[in-house]
């Protein structure tokens, strides 16, 4: 499974960005899709995840400014980020659990990351 993330870039504080991550390859179905981020010098952290039925979950620290969504027909997950702050700067990675057939186990896949830079 290949994940192609896009949408990162440079934005001023208070601005918005929308990230996309499209999955391709041997995919029968995708269970959970999510976004993580890693700021310079820090550990990777969860931003949000969304189940196949559309239920979204956010850590308390991410609630309010981020919205995750998905298009199951396109095997794509999105992250809408509003009111961005300099501390949101980092590399954003998409992640998902998919399986190539109904009887196969789910496998975890990571995207290559897309850089988000928020200037003050």
PDB file of C-alpha atoms in Angstrom:
ATOM      1  CA  UNK A   1       0.000   0.000   0.000  1.00  0.00           C
ATOM      2  CA  UNK A   2       1.324   3.422  -0.934  1.00  0.00           C
ATOM      3  CA  UNK A   3       0.229   6.632   0.755  1.00  0.00           C
ATOM      4  CA  UNK A   4       0.677   9.985  -0.959  1.00  0.00           C
ATOM      5  CA  UNK A   5       0.284  12.985   1.303  1.00  0.00           C
ATOM      6  CA  UNK A   6      -0.070  16.537   0.040  1.00  0.00           C
ATOM      7  CA  UNK A   7      -1.228  19.967   1.074  1.00  0.00           C
ATOM      8  CA  UNK A   8       1.544  21.051   3.391  1.00  0.00           C
ATOM      9  CA  UNK A   9       3.286  24.368   3.053  1.00  0.00           C
ATOM     10  CA  UNK A  10       4.065  27.685   4.649  1.00  0.00           C
ATOM     11  CA  UNK A  11       1.221  29.604   6.233  1.00  0.00           C
ATOM     12  CA  UNK A  12       0.958  32.553   8.583  1.00  0.00           C
ATOM     13  CA  UNK A  13      -0.370  32.144  12.086  1.00  0.00           C
ATOM     14  CA  UNK A  14      -4.148  32.185  12.031  1.00  0.00           C
ATOM     15  CA  UNK A  15      -4.288  30.689   8.572  1.00  0.00           C
ATOM     16  CA  UNK A  16      -5.626  27.365   7.356  1.00  0.00           C
ATOM     17  CA  UNK A  17      -4.393  24.363   5.456  1.00  0.00           C
ATOM     18  CA  UNK A  18      -6.035  21.204   4.203  1.00  0.00           C
ATOM     19  CA  UNK A  19      -3.952  18.065   4.021  1.00  0.00           C
ATOM     20  CA  UNK A  20      -4.839  15.090   1.861  1.00  0.00           C
ATOM     21  CA  UNK A  21      -3.540  11.541   1.839  1.00  0.00           C
ATOM     22  CA  UNK A  22      -4.509   9.099  -0.876  1.00  0.00           C
ATOM     23  CA  UNK A  23      -3.909   5.375  -0.536  1.00  0.00           C
ATOM     24  CA  UNK A  24      -3.296   3.082  -3.457  1.00  0.00           C
ATOM     25  CA  UNK A  25      -2.280  -0.494  -4.050  1.00  0.00           C
ATOM     26  CA  UNK A  26      -3.768  -3.770  -2.933  1.00  0.00           C
ATOM     27  CA  UNK A  27      -6.673  -2.546  -0.831  1.00  0.00           C
ATOM     28  CA  UNK A  28      -9.886  -4.419  -0.093  1.00  0.00           C
ATOM     29  CA  UNK A  29     -10.939  -2.056   2.642  1.00  0.00           C
ATOM     30  CA  UNK A  30      -9.463   0.453   5.062  1.00  0.00           C
ATOM     31  CA  UNK A  31     -10.362   0.455   8.717  1.00  0.00           C
ATOM     32  CA  UNK A  32      -8.829   3.343  10.636  1.00  0.00           C
ATOM     33  CA  UNK A  33      -7.193   6.333   8.945  1.00  0.00           C
ATOM     34  CA  UNK A  34      -5.298   8.937  10.891  1.00  0.00           C
ATOM     35  CA  UNK A  35      -2.892  11.806  11.031  1.00  0.00           C
ATOM     36  CA  UNK A  36       0.172  12.171  13.226  1.00  0.00           C
ATOM     37  CA  UNK A  37       2.678  14.978  13.428  1.00  0.00           C
ATOM     38  CA  UNK A  38       6.243  15.381  14.540  1.00  0.00           C
ATOM     39  CA  UNK A  39       7.610  18.751  15.540  1.00  0.00           C
ATOM     40  CA  UNK A  40      11.362  19.411  15.411  1.00  0.00           C
ATOM     41  CA  UNK A  41      13.051  17.697  18.324  1.00  0.00           C
ATOM     42  CA  UNK A  42       9.840  16.100  19.571  1.00  0.00           C
ATOM     43  CA  UNK A  43       8.200  12.725  19.395  1.00  0.00           C
ATOM     44  CA  UNK A  44       5.534  11.898  16.886  1.00  0.00           C
ATOM     45  CA  UNK A  45       2.045  12.511  18.259  1.00  0.00           C
ATOM     46  CA  UNK A  46      -1.478  11.656  17.241  1.00  0.00           C
ATOM     47  CA  UNK A  47      -3.519  14.458  15.702  1.00  0.00           C
ATOM     48  CA  UNK A  48      -6.728  12.620  14.841  1.00  0.00           C
ATOM     49  CA  UNK A  49      -8.099   9.366  13.520  1.00  0.00           C
ATOM     50  CA  UNK A  50     -11.320   8.332  11.855  1.00  0.00           C
ATOM     51  CA  UNK A  51     -12.984   4.951  11.609  1.00  0.00           C
ATOM     52  CA  UNK A  52     -14.473   3.496   8.459  1.00  0.00           C
ATOM     53  CA  UNK A  53     -17.973   4.486   9.538  1.00  0.00           C
ATOM     54  CA  UNK A  54     -16.922   8.111   9.896  1.00  0.00           C
ATOM     55  CA  UNK A  55     -16.475   8.417  13.651  1.00  0.00           C
ATOM     56  CA  UNK A  56     -13.657  10.859  14.322  1.00  0.00           C
ATOM     57  CA  UNK A  57     -11.498  11.004  17.423  1.00  0.00           C
ATOM     58  CA  UNK A  58      -9.109  13.678  18.635  1.00  0.00           C
ATOM     59  CA  UNK A  59      -6.798  13.908  21.619  1.00  0.00           C
ATOM     60  CA  UNK A  60      -7.928  16.673  23.945  1.00  0.00           C
ATOM     61  CA  UNK A  61      -4.998  18.842  22.855  1.00  0.00           C
ATOM     62  CA  UNK A  62      -6.137  18.706  19.216  1.00  0.00           C
ATOM     63  CA  UNK A  63      -9.839  19.360  19.663  1.00  0.00           C
ATOM     64  CA  UNK A  64     -11.326  22.514  18.208  1.00  0.00           C
ATOM     65  CA  UNK A  65      -9.016  23.513  15.346  1.00  0.00           C
ATOM     66  CA  UNK A  66      -8.552  20.276  13.420  1.00  0.00           C
ATOM     67  CA  UNK A  67     -11.142  18.285  11.503  1.00  0.00           C
ATOM     68  CA  UNK A  68     -10.472  14.886  10.012  1.00  0.00           C
ATOM     69  CA  UNK A  69     -12.624  13.411   7.265  1.00  0.00           C
ATOM     70  CA  UNK A  70     -12.380  10.650   4.694  1.00  0.00           C
ATOM     71  CA  UNK A  71     -13.673   9.643   1.289  1.00  0.00           C
ATOM     72  CA  UNK A  72     -13.921   5.870   1.263  1.00  0.00           C
ATOM     73  CA  UNK A  73     -14.533   5.742  -2.484  1.00  0.00           C
ATOM     74  CA  UNK A  74     -11.215   7.503  -3.059  1.00  0.00           C
ATOM     75  CA  UNK A  75      -9.316   5.829  -0.200  1.00  0.00           C
ATOM     76  CA  UNK A  76      -8.405   9.315   0.927  1.00  0.00           C
ATOM     77  CA  UNK A  77      -8.203  10.983   4.316  1.00  0.00           C
ATOM     78  CA  UNK A  78      -8.190  14.731   4.881  1.00  0.00           C
ATOM     79  CA  UNK A  79      -7.148  17.019   7.693  1.00  0.00           C
ATOM     80  CA  UNK A  80      -8.571  20.523   7.797  1.00  0.00           C
ATOM     81  CA  UNK A  81      -6.453  22.733  10.022  1.00  0.00           C
ATOM     82  CA  UNK A  82      -7.716  26.155  11.063  1.00  0.00           C
ATOM     83  CA  UNK A  83      -6.371  28.953  13.241  1.00  0.00           C
ATOM     84  CA  UNK A  84      -2.906  27.558  12.870  1.00  0.00           C
ATOM     85  CA  UNK A  85      -0.245  28.426  15.418  1.00  0.00           C
ATOM     86  CA  UNK A  86       3.556  28.337  15.164  1.00  0.00           C
ATOM     87  CA  UNK A  87       3.551  25.332  17.495  1.00  0.00           C
ATOM     88  CA  UNK A  88       1.615  23.396  14.846  1.00  0.00           C
ATOM     89  CA  UNK A  89       4.771  23.395  12.735  1.00  0.00           C
ATOM     90  CA  UNK A  90       6.045  19.938  11.908  1.00  0.00           C
ATOM     91  CA  UNK A  91       5.879  17.031   9.530  1.00  0.00           C
ATOM     92  CA  UNK A  92       2.397  15.559   9.249  1.00  0.00           C
ATOM     93  CA  UNK A  93       2.112  11.853   8.509  1.00  0.00           C
ATOM     94  CA  UNK A  94      -0.920   9.896   7.438  1.00  0.00           C
ATOM     95  CA  UNK A  95      -1.446   6.404   8.731  1.00  0.00           C
ATOM     96  CA  UNK A  96      -3.965   3.692   8.048  1.00  0.00           C
ATOM     97  CA  UNK A  97      -4.903   0.083   8.621  1.00  0.00           C
ATOM     98  CA  UNK A  98      -5.929  -1.785   5.489  1.00  0.00           C
ATOM     99  CA  UNK A  99      -6.232  -5.309   4.220  1.00  0.00           C
ATOM    100  CA  UNK A 100      -5.887  -6.689   0.682  1.00  0.00           C
ATOM    101  CA  UNK A 101      -8.689  -9.256   1.005  1.00  0.00           C
ATOM    102  CA  UNK A 102     -11.567 -10.094   3.377  1.00  0.00           C
ATOM    103  CA  UNK A 103      -9.622 -12.893   5.047  1.00  0.00           C
ATOM    104  CA  UNK A 104      -6.309 -11.070   5.375  1.00  0.00           C
ATOM    105  CA  UNK A 105      -5.183  -9.301   8.541  1.00  0.00           C
ATOM    106  CA  UNK A 106      -5.085  -5.540   8.661  1.00  0.00           C
ATOM    107  CA  UNK A 107      -1.687  -4.007   7.961  1.00  0.00           C
ATOM    108  CA  UNK A 108      -0.406  -0.643   9.102  1.00  0.00           C
ATOM    109  CA  UNK A 109       0.989   1.796   6.544  1.00  0.00           C
ATOM    110  CA  UNK A 110       2.595   5.240   6.832  1.00  0.00           C
ATOM    111  CA  UNK A 111       2.820   8.072   4.362  1.00  0.00           C
ATOM    112  CA  UNK A 112       6.019   9.946   3.633  1.00  0.00           C
ATOM    113  CA  UNK A 113       4.957  13.052   5.507  1.00  0.00           C
ATOM    114  CA  UNK A 114       4.166  16.566   4.435  1.00  0.00           C
ATOM    115  CA  UNK A 115       5.794  19.600   6.026  1.00  0.00           C
ATOM    116  CA  UNK A 116       3.646  22.285   7.614  1.00  0.00           C
ATOM    117  CA  UNK A 117       5.358  25.501   8.639  1.00  0.00           C
ATOM    118  CA  UNK A 118       3.415  28.169  10.504  1.00  0.00           C
ATOM    119  CA  UNK A 119       5.119  31.538  10.741  1.00  0.00           C
ATOM    120  CA  UNK A 120       4.412  34.008  13.526  1.00  0.00           C
TER     121      UNK A 120
END
